[in-house]
Amino acid sequence: PRDNASIAFTLVNLAKAIGMLGDPNKAIELLERALEIRLRQYGAKHREVGVVYGSLAIQHQRLGNGTKARDYGLKCLEIEEEAYGPNHQELVATLVNLSNAYSMTGERAKREDTVKRLAGLDPKMALRLGAMDAAQGGYSSLPLGFSLGESVVVHGLSGAKELNGLRGVIKSWIPAKSRFEIKLEGRDETKAIRPENL
């Protein structure tokens, strides 16, 4: 059991590093392994399981998968509320991530409720999120002139010139990066691209 705990701990930390280096798919793979270990060791409602759910939410957010980011964020929040109570500072990071996930899924009322809840725990963070909403027309929605599922052509990239001229489809908006997740024709992976390059 002690070895399993060490393995899970290592997997979670490795996943965080790999995700920050730009490979959220690999990070998710490692986190799913850690989740299996922690579920067997602690059960479904333990704080250590909540940590993995929170990390999975972040990695899915990096991939632009708002639905999975929201679902894992809600699981993490449920465990944290049980462990710390509904008004504890430990909930702030999860609520921030959850508000971003709600932006990605287009759940405006839930995002607004989450930001209001944050205001009671971390007023400065709630103000930052509110300012971001105001800058984007009162809600962290898609930039003007774009819609999900729209066909686009990539242009003006200097760091990945080989993508210029390729056609793709808008899969999601990633507020934290101010980029669209684009599924390019003829490629398996998606790319995060700024609106001005579409």
C-alpha positions as a printed Julia matrix, in Angstrom:
198×3 Matrix{Float64}:
   0.0    0.0     0.0
   2.79   2.41    0.85
   4.46   1.73   -2.5
   1.15   2.29   -4.3
   0.76   5.65   -2.56
   4.25   6.66   -3.68
   3.56   5.57   -7.25
   0.31   7.55   -7.39
   2.01  10.62   -5.9
   4.78  10.4    -8.52
   2.28   9.92  -11.35
   0.3   13.02  -10.3
   3.4   15.22  -10.07
   4.78  13.9   -13.35
   1.43  14.55  -15.03
   1.41  18.17  -13.81
   4.9   18.74  -15.25
   4.11  17.04  -18.57
   0.86  19.01  -18.87
   2.68  22.3   -18.33
   5.21  21.26  -20.98
   2.35  20.97  -23.47
   1.31  17.32  -23.54
  -2.05  17.14  -21.75
  -2.93  13.82  -23.43
   0.06  12.1   -21.81
  -0.72  13.87  -18.53
  -4.28  12.49  -18.62
  -2.96   8.99  -19.25
  -0.75   9.23  -16.14
  -3.54  10.74  -14.04
  -5.94   7.95  -14.99
  -3.37   5.44  -13.72
  -3.01   7.43  -10.49
  -6.8    7.56  -10.14
  -7.11   3.76  -10.36
  -4.52   3.37   -7.6
  -6.1    5.96   -5.31
  -9.64   4.67   -5.8
  -8.49   1.17   -4.79
  -6.5    2.5    -1.86
  -8.8    5.19   -0.43
 -12.27   4.85   -1.96
 -14.22   7.37   -4.03
 -14.6   10.21   -1.49
 -11.03  10.68   -0.23
  -9.16  14.0    -0.6
  -6.33  12.29   -2.5
  -8.88  11.13   -5.1
 -10.15  14.72   -5.27
  -6.62  15.93   -6.08
  -6.54  13.63   -9.12
 -10.0   14.76  -10.25
  -8.85  18.38  -10.0
  -5.73  17.64  -12.04
  -7.79  15.81  -14.68
 -10.07  18.85  -14.91
  -7.09  21.11  -15.6
  -5.63  18.84  -18.29
  -8.98  18.49  -20.07
  -9.29  22.28  -19.95
  -5.89  22.52  -21.65
  -7.2   20.21  -24.37
 -10.26  22.42  -24.8
 -12.61  19.7   -23.55
 -14.95  21.79  -21.42
 -17.42  18.99  -20.68
 -14.83  16.69  -19.12
 -13.16  19.62  -17.36
 -16.53  20.52  -15.82
 -17.39  16.95  -14.83
 -14.03  16.29  -13.15
 -14.16  19.74  -11.53
 -17.55  18.94  -10.01
 -16.27  15.62   -8.63
 -13.28  17.41   -7.1
 -15.51  20.12   -5.6
 -17.86  17.56   -4.03
 -14.93  15.85   -2.28
 -13.4   19.16   -1.15
 -16.71  20.4     0.27
 -17.06  17.16    2.22
 -13.49  17.4     3.53
 -13.24  21.15    4.26
 -16.79  22.55    4.29
 -18.45  24.81    1.7
 -16.61  28.04    2.59
 -12.97  26.99    2.85
 -10.04  28.56    0.98
  -9.1   25.1    -0.34
 -12.07  25.4    -2.72
 -10.82  28.55   -4.5
  -8.65  26.91   -7.18
 -11.34  24.34   -7.97
 -14.01  27.04   -8.27
 -11.79  29.09  -10.61
 -11.2   26.06  -12.82
 -14.89  25.2   -12.72
 -15.86  28.74  -13.78
 -13.5   28.43  -16.76
 -15.02  25.05  -17.65
 -18.5   26.59  -17.55
 -17.26  29.25  -19.99
 -16.09  26.53  -22.33
 -19.41  24.66  -22.18
 -21.46  27.83  -22.55
 -23.18  27.48  -19.16
 -23.45  31.18  -18.42
 -25.69  31.03  -15.34
 -23.51  28.36  -13.68
 -20.37  30.4   -14.35
 -21.98  33.5   -12.85
 -23.09  31.54   -9.78
 -19.57  30.15   -9.38
 -18.0   33.63   -9.63
 -20.48  34.91   -7.0
 -19.52  32.06   -4.72
 -15.85  32.89   -5.25
 -16.52  36.47   -4.24
 -17.18  35.24   -0.7
 -13.92  33.25   -0.59
 -11.51  35.29   -2.69
 -12.87  38.73   -3.7
  -9.77  39.62   -5.76
 -10.06  36.47   -7.86
 -13.79  37.04   -8.35
 -13.04  40.6    -9.51
 -10.46  39.33  -11.99
 -12.94  36.82  -13.43
 -15.64  39.5   -13.52
 -13.29  41.88  -15.37
 -12.51  39.14  -17.88
 -16.23  38.61  -18.42
 -16.8   42.35  -18.87
 -13.98  42.56  -21.41
 -15.68  39.81  -23.4
 -19.12  41.36  -23.57
 -20.36  40.37  -20.12
 -19.53  36.7   -20.48
 -16.5   34.63  -21.42
 -17.95  33.56  -24.73
 -16.44  33.12  -28.17
 -14.75  36.15  -29.74
 -17.03  38.08  -32.07
 -17.31  36.72  -35.59
 -16.65  33.07  -34.71
 -18.84  30.09  -33.91
 -18.24  26.49  -32.87
 -18.18  24.1   -35.83
 -17.2   26.9   -38.22
 -14.7   26.1   -41.0
 -11.58  28.26  -40.94
  -8.24  28.64  -42.73
  -5.01  29.12  -40.77
  -2.78  32.07  -41.77
  -0.05  34.32  -40.43
   1.66  31.81  -38.11
   5.4   32.42  -37.76
   6.29  29.65  -35.31
   4.46  26.86  -37.18
   4.49  28.1   -40.79
   3.67  24.62  -42.1
   0.12  25.06  -40.75
  -0.55  28.23  -42.79
  -3.11  27.58  -45.5
  -4.58  24.48  -43.83
  -8.33  24.24  -43.34
  -9.88  23.24  -40.05
 -12.96  23.34  -37.85
 -13.4   25.26  -34.57
 -13.93  22.69  -31.79
 -13.88  24.94  -28.72
 -12.7   28.23  -27.21
  -9.99  28.03  -24.53
 -10.43  31.2   -22.39
  -7.27  30.64  -20.33
  -5.16  30.69  -23.51
  -7.3   33.07  -25.6
  -7.1   30.53  -28.38
  -9.4   28.27  -30.35
  -8.98  24.51  -30.4
  -8.85  23.72  -34.12
  -9.2   20.26  -35.69
  -7.1   20.53  -38.85
  -7.98  18.54  -41.96
  -5.78  15.48  -42.46
  -4.35  15.59  -38.92
  -5.26  13.55  -35.85
  -4.35  16.15  -33.23
  -5.93  19.52  -32.57
  -4.05  22.82  -32.4
  -4.61  25.88  -30.2
  -4.64  28.94  -32.49
  -5.32  32.65  -31.86
  -8.37  34.21  -33.52
  -6.19  36.63  -35.51
  -4.56  33.64  -37.22
  -7.88  32.34  -38.55
